[in-house]
mmCIF file with all atom_site columns, C-alpha atoms in Angstrom:
data_model
loop_
_atom_site.group_PDB
_atom_site.id
_atom_site.type_symbol
_atom_site.label_atom_id
_atom_site.label_alt_id
_atom_site.label_comp_id
_atom_site.label_asym_id
_atom_site.label_entity_id
_atom_site.label_seq_id
_atom_site.pdbx_PDB_ins_code
_atom_site.Cartn_x
_atom_site.Cartn_y
_atom_site.Cartn_z
_atom_site.occupancy
_atom_site.B_iso_or_equiv
_atom_site.pdbx_formal_charge
_atom_site.auth_seq_id
_atom_site.auth_comp_id
_atom_site.auth_asym_id
_atom_site.auth_atom_id
_atom_site.pdbx_PDB_model_num
ATOM 1   C CA . UNK A 1 1   ? 123.386 116.470 86.893  1.00 52.00 ? 59  UNK A CA 1
ATOM 2   C CA . UNK A 1 2   ? 121.978 116.610 82.950  1.00 60.00 ? 60  UNK A CA 1
ATOM 3   C CA . UNK A 1 3   ? 117.709 115.360 82.925  1.00 65.00 ? 61  UNK A CA 1
ATOM 4   C CA . UNK A 1 4   ? 115.870 112.786 80.551  1.00 74.00 ? 62  UNK A CA 1
ATOM 5   C CA . UNK A 1 5   ? 112.834 114.015 78.380  1.00 73.00 ? 63  UNK A CA 1
ATOM 6   C CA . UNK A 1 6   ? 112.239 110.584 77.272  1.00 88.00 ? 64  UNK A CA 1
ATOM 7   C CA . UNK A 1 7   ? 113.270 107.253 78.230  1.00 94.00 ? 65  UNK A CA 1
ATOM 8   C CA . UNK A 1 8   ? 116.633 106.137 77.360  1.00 95.00 ? 66  UNK A CA 1
ATOM 9   C CA . UNK A 1 9   ? 116.871 102.775 75.399  1.00 96.00 ? 67  UNK A CA 1
ATOM 10  C CA . UNK A 1 10  ? 120.116 101.133 75.806  1.00 98.00 ? 68  UNK A CA 1
ATOM 11  C CA . UNK A 1 11  ? 121.483 98.422  74.225  1.00 98.00 ? 69  UNK A CA 1
ATOM 12  C CA . UNK A 1 12  ? 124.911 96.559  74.217  1.00 98.00 ? 70  UNK A CA 1
ATOM 13  C CA . UNK A 1 13  ? 126.328 93.932  72.155  1.00 98.00 ? 71  UNK A CA 1
ATOM 14  C CA . UNK A 1 14  ? 123.392 91.041  73.610  1.00 98.00 ? 72  UNK A CA 1
ATOM 15  C CA . UNK A 1 15  ? 120.980 93.676  75.747  1.00 99.00 ? 73  UNK A CA 1
ATOM 16  C CA . UNK A 1 16  ? 118.495 95.555  75.415  1.00 98.00 ? 74  UNK A CA 1
ATOM 17  C CA . UNK A 1 17  ? 117.243 97.749  78.097  1.00 99.00 ? 75  UNK A CA 1
ATOM 18  C CA . UNK A 1 18  ? 113.605 99.376  77.624  1.00 98.00 ? 76  UNK A CA 1
ATOM 19  C CA . UNK A 1 19  ? 111.281 100.697 79.559  1.00 97.00 ? 77  UNK A CA 1
ATOM 20  C CA . UNK A 1 20  ? 109.110 98.548  82.186  1.00 97.00 ? 78  UNK A CA 1
ATOM 21  C CA . UNK A 1 21  ? 105.836 98.691  81.447  1.00 95.00 ? 79  UNK A CA 1
ATOM 22  C CA . UNK A 1 22  ? 102.504 97.217  81.895  1.00 95.00 ? 80  UNK A CA 1
ATOM 23  C CA . UNK A 1 23  ? 103.571 94.160  79.458  1.00 96.00 ? 81  UNK A CA 1
ATOM 24  C CA . UNK A 1 24  ? 105.690 93.608  80.846  1.00 98.00 ? 82  UNK A CA 1
ATOM 25  C CA . UNK A 1 25  ? 104.193 92.669  84.187  1.00 98.00 ? 83  UNK A CA 1
ATOM 26  C CA . UNK A 1 26  ? 103.995 88.705  84.598  1.00 98.00 ? 84  UNK A CA 1
ATOM 27  C CA . UNK A 1 27  ? 107.929 89.096  83.846  1.00 98.00 ? 85  UNK A CA 1
ATOM 28  C CA . UNK A 1 28  ? 108.665 91.047  86.865  1.00 98.00 ? 86  UNK A CA 1
ATOM 29  C CA . UNK A 1 29  ? 106.185 89.042  88.865  1.00 98.00 ? 87  UNK A CA 1
ATOM 30  C CA . UNK A 1 30  ? 108.259 85.939  88.305  1.00 98.00 ? 88  UNK A CA 1
ATOM 31  C CA . UNK A 1 31  ? 110.999 87.480  88.808  1.00 98.00 ? 89  UNK A CA 1
ATOM 32  C CA . UNK A 1 32  ? 110.022 88.966  92.261  1.00 98.00 ? 90  UNK A CA 1
ATOM 33  C CA . UNK A 1 33  ? 108.674 85.779  93.671  1.00 98.00 ? 91  UNK A CA 1
ATOM 34  C CA . UNK A 1 34  ? 111.885 83.994  92.726  1.00 98.00 ? 92  UNK A CA 1
ATOM 35  C CA . UNK A 1 35  ? 113.238 83.604  96.865  1.00 96.00 ? 93  UNK A CA 1
ATOM 36  C CA . UNK A 1 36  ? 117.073 83.128  94.994  1.00 96.00 ? 94  UNK A CA 1
ATOM 37  C CA . UNK A 1 37  ? 116.407 87.047  93.887  1.00 97.00 ? 95  UNK A CA 1
ATOM 38  C CA . UNK A 1 38  ? 114.571 88.615  96.779  1.00 94.00 ? 96  UNK A CA 1
ATOM 39  C CA . UNK A 1 39  ? 116.935 86.682  99.723  1.00 93.00 ? 97  UNK A CA 1
ATOM 40  C CA . UNK A 1 40  ? 119.192 89.547  99.687  1.00 92.00 ? 98  UNK A CA 1
ATOM 41  C CA . UNK A 1 41  ? 116.798 92.613  99.286  1.00 88.00 ? 99  UNK A CA 1
ATOM 42  C CA . UNK A 1 42  ? 114.960 94.001  101.939 1.00 85.00 ? 100 UNK A CA 1
ATOM 43  C CA . UNK A 1 43  ? 111.177 92.756  99.532  1.00 89.00 ? 101 UNK A CA 1
ATOM 44  C CA . UNK A 1 44  ? 109.437 88.733  100.755 1.00 93.00 ? 102 UNK A CA 1
ATOM 45  C CA . UNK A 1 45  ? 108.597 87.146  97.190  1.00 96.00 ? 103 UNK A CA 1
ATOM 46  C CA . UNK A 1 46  ? 106.252 88.861  95.358  1.00 97.00 ? 104 UNK A CA 1
ATOM 47  C CA . UNK A 1 47  ? 102.716 86.445  96.162  1.00 98.00 ? 105 UNK A CA 1
ATOM 48  C CA . UNK A 1 48  ? 100.086 88.202  93.806  1.00 98.00 ? 106 UNK A CA 1
ATOM 49  C CA . UNK A 1 49  ? 100.182 89.623  90.255  1.00 97.00 ? 107 UNK A CA 1
ATOM 50  C CA . UNK A 1 50  ? 99.808  93.666  92.530  1.00 97.00 ? 108 UNK A CA 1
ATOM 51  C CA . UNK A 1 51  ? 102.977 93.750  93.734  1.00 98.00 ? 109 UNK A CA 1
ATOM 52  C CA . UNK A 1 52  ? 105.354 93.614  90.401  1.00 98.00 ? 110 UNK A CA 1
ATOM 53  C CA . UNK A 1 53  ? 101.971 96.491  88.956  1.00 98.00 ? 111 UNK A CA 1
ATOM 54  C CA . UNK A 1 54  ? 103.432 98.390  92.445  1.00 97.00 ? 112 UNK A CA 1
ATOM 55  C CA . UNK A 1 55  ? 106.696 98.198  90.705  1.00 97.00 ? 113 UNK A CA 1
ATOM 56  C CA . UNK A 1 56  ? 106.256 98.913  87.568  1.00 98.00 ? 114 UNK A CA 1
ATOM 57  C CA . UNK A 1 57  ? 104.496 102.217 88.648  1.00 98.00 ? 115 UNK A CA 1
ATOM 58  C CA . UNK A 1 58  ? 106.784 102.811 91.004  1.00 96.00 ? 116 UNK A CA 1
ATOM 59  C CA . UNK A 1 59  ? 109.760 103.177 88.747  1.00 96.00 ? 117 UNK A CA 1
ATOM 60  C CA . UNK A 1 60  ? 107.346 104.903 86.412  1.00 96.00 ? 118 UNK A CA 1
ATOM 61  C CA . UNK A 1 61  ? 106.733 107.537 88.615  1.00 96.00 ? 119 UNK A CA 1
ATOM 62  C CA . UNK A 1 62  ? 110.170 107.428 90.276  1.00 95.00 ? 120 UNK A CA 1
ATOM 63  C CA . UNK A 1 63  ? 111.459 108.846 85.783  1.00 95.00 ? 121 UNK A CA 1
ATOM 64  C CA . UNK A 1 64  ? 108.268 111.031 85.882  1.00 94.00 ? 122 UNK A CA 1
ATOM 65  C CA . UNK A 1 65  ? 109.649 112.454 88.607  1.00 94.00 ? 123 UNK A CA 1
ATOM 66  C CA . UNK A 1 66  ? 113.313 112.986 87.496  1.00 92.00 ? 124 UNK A CA 1
ATOM 67  C CA . UNK A 1 67  ? 114.051 110.904 90.782  1.00 94.00 ? 125 UNK A CA 1
ATOM 68  C CA . UNK A 1 68  ? 115.213 107.604 88.749  1.00 95.00 ? 126 UNK A CA 1
ATOM 69  C CA . UNK A 1 69  ? 115.941 105.347 85.699  1.00 96.00 ? 127 UNK A CA 1
ATOM 70  C CA . UNK A 1 70  ? 114.619 101.258 85.366  1.00 98.00 ? 128 UNK A CA 1
ATOM 71  C CA . UNK A 1 71  ? 115.577 99.299  82.781  1.00 98.00 ? 129 UNK A CA 1
ATOM 72  C CA . UNK A 1 72  ? 113.814 96.494  82.053  1.00 99.00 ? 130 UNK A CA 1
ATOM 73  C CA . UNK A 1 73  ? 116.446 93.592  80.864  1.00 99.00 ? 131 UNK A CA 1
ATOM 74  C CA . UNK A 1 74  ? 115.684 91.957  77.369  1.00 99.00 ? 132 UNK A CA 1
ATOM 75  C CA . UNK A 1 75  ? 118.046 89.571  75.207  1.00 98.00 ? 133 UNK A CA 1
ATOM 76  C CA . UNK A 1 76  ? 118.517 91.437  71.962  1.00 97.00 ? 134 UNK A CA 1
ATOM 77  C CA . UNK A 1 77  ? 114.853 91.169  69.353  1.00 94.00 ? 135 UNK A CA 1
ATOM 78  C CA . UNK A 1 78  ? 113.258 89.378  72.826  1.00 96.00 ? 136 UNK A CA 1
ATOM 79  C CA . UNK A 1 79  ? 110.783 91.128  74.373  1.00 95.00 ? 137 UNK A CA 1
ATOM 80  C CA . UNK A 1 80  ? 110.426 89.196  78.065  1.00 97.00 ? 138 UNK A CA 1
ATOM 81  C CA . UNK A 1 81  ? 112.561 91.055  81.204  1.00 98.00 ? 139 UNK A CA 1
ATOM 82  C CA . UNK A 1 82  ? 114.604 88.648  81.984  1.00 99.00 ? 140 UNK A CA 1
ATOM 83  C CA . UNK A 1 83  ? 115.858 91.723  84.730  1.00 99.00 ? 141 UNK A CA 1
ATOM 84  C CA . UNK A 1 84  ? 115.874 95.022  85.253  1.00 99.00 ? 142 UNK A CA 1
ATOM 85  C CA . UNK A 1 85  ? 118.554 97.401  85.699  1.00 99.00 ? 143 UNK A CA 1
ATOM 86  C CA . UNK A 1 86  ? 119.296 100.915 87.177  1.00 98.00 ? 144 UNK A CA 1
ATOM 87  C CA . UNK A 1 87  ? 119.459 104.721 89.039  1.00 97.00 ? 145 UNK A CA 1
ATOM 88  C CA . UNK A 1 88  ? 117.540 103.845 92.378  1.00 94.00 ? 146 UNK A CA 1
ATOM 89  C CA . UNK A 1 89  ? 117.511 107.552 93.217  1.00 92.00 ? 147 UNK A CA 1
ATOM 90  C CA . UNK A 1 90  ? 119.230 110.401 91.507  1.00 88.00 ? 148 UNK A CA 1
ATOM 91  C CA . UNK A 1 91  ? 120.805 113.464 94.162  1.00 86.00 ? 149 UNK A CA 1
ATOM 92  C CA . UNK A 1 92  ? 121.490 117.377 93.309  1.00 81.00 ? 150 UNK A CA 1
ATOM 93  C CA . UNK A 1 93  ? 124.959 117.000 93.916  1.00 87.00 ? 151 UNK A CA 1
ATOM 94  C CA . UNK A 1 94  ? 125.657 114.408 91.225  1.00 94.00 ? 152 UNK A CA 1
ATOM 95  C CA . UNK A 1 95  ? 125.580 110.934 93.610  1.00 95.00 ? 153 UNK A CA 1
ATOM 96  C CA . UNK A 1 96  ? 123.367 108.092 92.729  1.00 97.00 ? 154 UNK A CA 1
ATOM 97  C CA . UNK A 1 97  ? 122.477 104.474 94.082  1.00 97.00 ? 155 UNK A CA 1
ATOM 98  C CA . UNK A 1 98  ? 122.449 101.491 91.611  1.00 98.00 ? 156 UNK A CA 1
ATOM 99  C CA . UNK A 1 99  ? 120.113 98.811  91.401  1.00 97.00 ? 157 UNK A CA 1
ATOM 100 C CA . UNK A 1 100 ? 119.937 95.559  89.772  1.00 98.00 ? 158 UNK A CA 1
ATOM 101 C CA . UNK A 1 101 ? 118.302 91.655  89.686  1.00 98.00 ? 159 UNK A CA 1
ATOM 102 C CA . UNK A 1 102 ? 118.644 88.422  87.798  1.00 98.00 ? 160 UNK A CA 1
ATOM 103 C CA . UNK A 1 103 ? 116.580 86.028  86.950  1.00 98.00 ? 161 UNK A CA 1
ATOM 104 C CA . UNK A 1 104 ? 118.015 82.800  88.470  1.00 98.00 ? 162 UNK A CA 1
ATOM 105 C CA . UNK A 1 105 ? 117.325 81.302  84.850  1.00 98.00 ? 163 UNK A CA 1
ATOM 106 C CA . UNK A 1 106 ? 120.616 84.073  83.109  1.00 98.00 ? 164 UNK A CA 1
ATOM 107 C CA . UNK A 1 107 ? 122.252 84.018  85.959  1.00 97.00 ? 165 UNK A CA 1
ATOM 108 C CA . UNK A 1 108 ? 126.661 83.169  85.709  1.00 96.00 ? 166 UNK A CA 1
ATOM 109 C CA . UNK A 1 109 ? 126.544 84.391  81.359  1.00 98.00 ? 167 UNK A CA 1
ATOM 110 C CA . UNK A 1 110 ? 128.068 87.563  82.303  1.00 98.00 ? 168 UNK A CA 1
ATOM 111 C CA . UNK A 1 111 ? 124.410 89.524  81.376  1.00 98.00 ? 169 UNK A CA 1
ATOM 112 C CA . UNK A 1 112 ? 124.356 91.261  84.024  1.00 98.00 ? 170 UNK A CA 1
ATOM 113 C CA . UNK A 1 113 ? 128.008 93.046  84.316  1.00 98.00 ? 171 UNK A CA 1
ATOM 114 C CA . UNK A 1 114 ? 126.837 93.614  80.664  1.00 98.00 ? 172 UNK A CA 1
ATOM 115 C CA . UNK A 1 115 ? 123.881 96.021  81.402  1.00 99.00 ? 173 UNK A CA 1
ATOM 116 C CA . UNK A 1 116 ? 125.670 97.876  83.937  1.00 98.00 ? 174 UNK A CA 1
ATOM 117 C CA . UNK A 1 117 ? 129.103 98.605  82.310  1.00 98.00 ? 175 UNK A CA 1
ATOM 118 C CA . UNK A 1 118 ? 125.859 100.424 80.026  1.00 98.00 ? 176 UNK A CA 1
ATOM 119 C CA . UNK A 1 119 ? 124.199 101.960 82.538  1.00 98.00 ? 177 UNK A CA 1
ATOM 120 C CA . UNK A 1 120 ? 127.236 103.202 83.899  1.00 98.00 ? 178 UNK A CA 1
ATOM 121 C CA . UNK A 1 121 ? 128.348 104.466 80.918  1.00 97.00 ? 179 UNK A CA 1
ATOM 122 C CA . UNK A 1 122 ? 125.097 106.427 79.961  1.00 96.00 ? 180 UNK A CA 1
ATOM 123 C CA . UNK A 1 123 ? 125.170 107.909 84.177  1.00 96.00 ? 181 UNK A CA 1
ATOM 124 C CA . UNK A 1 124 ? 129.126 108.875 83.943  1.00 96.00 ? 182 UNK A CA 1
ATOM 125 C CA . UNK A 1 125 ? 128.423 109.977 79.977  1.00 95.00 ? 183 UNK A CA 1
ATOM 126 C CA . UNK A 1 126 ? 124.361 111.264 79.398  1.00 93.00 ? 184 UNK A CA 1
ATOM 127 C CA . UNK A 1 127 ? 124.021 111.914 83.366  1.00 94.00 ? 185 UNK A CA 1
ATOM 128 C CA . UNK A 1 128 ? 127.073 113.458 84.462  1.00 94.00 ? 186 UNK A CA 1
ATOM 129 C CA . UNK A 1 129 ? 127.124 111.135 87.168  1.00 96.00 ? 187 UNK A CA 1
ATOM 130 C CA . UNK A 1 130 ? 130.225 111.828 89.491  1.00 97.00 ? 188 UNK A CA 1
ATOM 131 C CA . UNK A 1 131 ? 129.674 108.655 92.574  1.00 98.00 ? 189 UNK A CA 1
ATOM 132 C CA . UNK A 1 132 ? 127.486 105.820 92.203  1.00 98.00 ? 190 UNK A CA 1
ATOM 133 C CA . UNK A 1 133 ? 126.612 103.465 95.096  1.00 98.00 ? 191 UNK A CA 1
ATOM 134 C CA . UNK A 1 134 ? 125.599 100.818 95.642  1.00 98.00 ? 192 UNK A CA 1
ATOM 135 C CA . UNK A 1 135 ? 124.416 98.672  98.402  1.00 97.00 ? 193 UNK A CA 1
ATOM 136 C CA . UNK A 1 136 ? 125.299 95.135  99.110  1.00 97.00 ? 194 UNK A CA 1
ATOM 137 C CA . UNK A 1 137 ? 124.496 92.266  101.806 1.00 94.00 ? 195 UNK A CA 1
ATOM 138 C CA . UNK A 1 138 ? 127.376 90.787  102.775 1.00 95.00 ? 196 UNK A CA 1
ATOM 139 C CA . UNK A 1 139 ? 127.236 87.096  101.643 1.00 93.00 ? 197 UNK A CA 1
ATOM 140 C CA . UNK A 1 140 ? 125.976 88.068  98.471  1.00 96.00 ? 198 UNK A CA 1
ATOM 141 C CA . UNK A 1 141 ? 129.129 87.356  96.793  1.00 96.00 ? 199 UNK A CA 1
ATOM 142 C CA . UNK A 1 142 ? 127.775 87.199  93.436  1.00 96.00 ? 200 UNK A CA 1
ATOM 143 C CA . UNK A 1 143 ? 126.529 90.630  93.415  1.00 97.00 ? 201 UNK A CA 1
ATOM 144 C CA . UNK A 1 144 ? 130.123 91.585  94.979  1.00 98.00 ? 202 UNK A CA 1
ATOM 145 C CA . UNK A 1 145 ? 132.040 90.163  92.051  1.00 97.00 ? 203 UNK A CA 1
ATOM 146 C CA . UNK A 1 146 ? 130.283 92.128  89.636  1.00 98.00 ? 204 UNK A CA 1
ATOM 147 C CA . UNK A 1 147 ? 130.760 95.270  91.352  1.00 98.00 ? 205 UNK A CA 1
ATOM 148 C CA . UNK A 1 148 ? 134.530 94.748  91.714  1.00 98.00 ? 206 UNK A CA 1
ATOM 149 C CA . UNK A 1 149 ? 135.219 92.994  88.028  1.00 97.00 ? 207 UNK A CA 1
ATOM 150 C CA . UNK A 1 150 ? 133.604 97.317  86.877  1.00 98.00 ? 208 UNK A CA 1
ATOM 151 C CA . UNK A 1 151 ? 136.361 98.468  89.415  1.00 97.00 ? 209 UNK A CA 1
ATOM 152 C CA . UNK A 1 152 ? 133.330 99.738  91.975  1.00 98.00 ? 210 UNK A CA 1
ATOM 153 C CA . UNK A 1 153 ? 135.781 99.344  96.334  1.00 98.00 ? 211 UNK A CA 1
ATOM 154 C CA . UNK A 1 154 ? 134.068 99.054  99.284  1.00 98.00 ? 212 UNK A CA 1
ATOM 155 C CA . UNK A 1 155 ? 134.267 102.231 100.674 1.00 98.00 ? 213 UNK A CA 1
ATOM 156 C CA . UNK A 1 156 ? 132.566 100.908 103.666 1.00 97.00 ? 214 UNK A CA 1
ATOM 157 C CA . UNK A 1 157 ? 130.679 98.339  105.854 1.00 97.00 ? 215 UNK A CA 1
ATOM 158 C CA . UNK A 1 158 ? 127.397 100.310 106.994 1.00 95.00 ? 216 UNK A CA 1
ATOM 159 C CA . UNK A 1 159 ? 125.439 98.850  110.142 1.00 95.00 ? 217 UNK A CA 1
ATOM 160 C CA . UNK A 1 160 ? 122.492 98.622  111.104 1.00 92.00 ? 218 UNK A CA 1
ATOM 161 C CA . UNK A 1 161 ? 121.458 100.653 107.418 1.00 92.00 ? 219 UNK A CA 1
ATOM 162 C CA . UNK A 1 162 ? 118.681 98.736  106.342 1.00 88.00 ? 220 UNK A CA 1
ATOM 163 C CA . UNK A 1 163 ? 116.085 97.816  108.442 1.00 90.00 ? 221 UNK A CA 1
ATOM 164 C CA . UNK A 1 164 ? 113.278 95.073  106.998 1.00 87.00 ? 222 UNK A CA 1
ATOM 165 C CA . UNK A 1 165 ? 111.276 92.407  108.539 1.00 87.00 ? 223 UNK A CA 1
ATOM 166 C CA . UNK A 1 166 ? 112.055 93.970  111.795 1.00 91.00 ? 224 UNK A CA 1
ATOM 167 C CA . UNK A 1 167 ? 115.525 93.337  111.796 1.00 92.00 ? 225 UNK A CA 1
ATOM 168 C CA . UNK A 1 168 ? 118.239 95.826  111.755 1.00 93.00 ? 226 UNK A CA 1
ATOM 169 C CA . UNK A 1 169 ? 121.151 94.615  108.936 1.00 91.00 ? 227 UNK A CA 1
ATOM 170 C CA . UNK A 1 170 ? 124.576 95.199  108.000 1.00 94.00 ? 228 UNK A CA 1
ATOM 171 C CA . UNK A 1 171 ? 125.267 96.253  104.542 1.00 95.00 ? 229 UNK A CA 1
ATOM 172 C CA . UNK A 1 172 ? 128.379 97.068  102.675 1.00 98.00 ? 230 UNK A CA 1
ATOM 173 C CA . UNK A 1 173 ? 128.614 100.399 100.769 1.00 98.00 ? 231 UNK A CA 1
ATOM 174 C CA . UNK A 1 174 ? 131.002 99.482  97.060  1.00 98.00 ? 232 UNK A CA 1
ATOM 175 C CA . UNK A 1 175 ? 131.662 102.725 94.695  1.00 99.00 ? 233 UNK A CA 1
ATOM 176 C CA . UNK A 1 176 ? 132.497 104.185 91.218  1.00 98.00 ? 234 UNK A CA 1
ATOM 177 C CA . UNK A 1 177 ? 133.738 107.395 91.280  1.00 98.00 ? 235 UNK A CA 1
ATOM 178 C CA . UNK A 1 178 ? 134.341 109.350 87.913  1.00 97.00 ? 236 UNK A CA 1
ATOM 179 C CA . UNK A 1 179 ? 137.951 109.939 88.209  1.00 96.00 ? 237 UNK A CA 1
ATOM 180 C CA . UNK A 1 180 ? 138.172 106.181 88.552  1.00 96.00 ? 238 UNK A CA 1
ATOM 181 C CA . UNK A 1 181 ? 135.744 105.539 85.640  1.00 96.00 ? 239 UNK A CA 1
ATOM 182 C CA . UNK A 1 182 ? 137.477 107.778 83.215  1.00 95.00 ? 240 UNK A CA 1
ATOM 183 C CA . UNK A 1 183 ? 141.295 106.016 83.617  1.00 93.00 ? 241 UNK A CA 1
ATOM 184 C CA . UNK A 1 184 ? 139.345 102.197 83.733  1.00 91.00 ? 242 UNK A CA 1
ATOM 185 C CA . UNK A 1 185 ? 137.817 104.189 80.261  1.00 82.00 ? 243 UNK A CA 1
ATOM 186 C CA . UNK A 1 186 ? 141.581 105.683 78.758  1.00 69.00 ? 244 UNK A CA 1
ATOM 187 C CA . UNK A 1 187 ? 143.298 102.466 79.114  1.00 58.00 ? 245 UNK A CA 1
#
């Protein structure tokens, strides 16, 4: 897997994917304090700003240690974050886990599909990832539709995979393999 020396800023037709920094504290807080965003996360809605700061610090450290990369999603020309997207972790065997979230004001406009498409392209072409995984809670139909639109397939039901609030939850494992990505980009 290729290493990242500098944080990559990515562009799409409508979006900029940028490093998340302390200036985004209020945006991150607003995003993750919304129960519509956190309902399919193993995360309680944020109630205090320090929780948003912890999120920013956590992903800055993940990038610094070359363990993951998380972008803030902005509309081109704006600075306000409308969501985040990125690789939560990389493994030495060219596998990565992807995660994403978007403020409800921006749902159903194609923004997440657009952002994920660019991040997947970066992962496959620059980072040489062979397998991208996404864990999705059953019932998160919007997330499932986005992944399927981008070529992911449901590989498995992971029984009692996630533990949160003293309960175990099943998760679907969705996967996009390099060979499928390459076949999609050729056709």
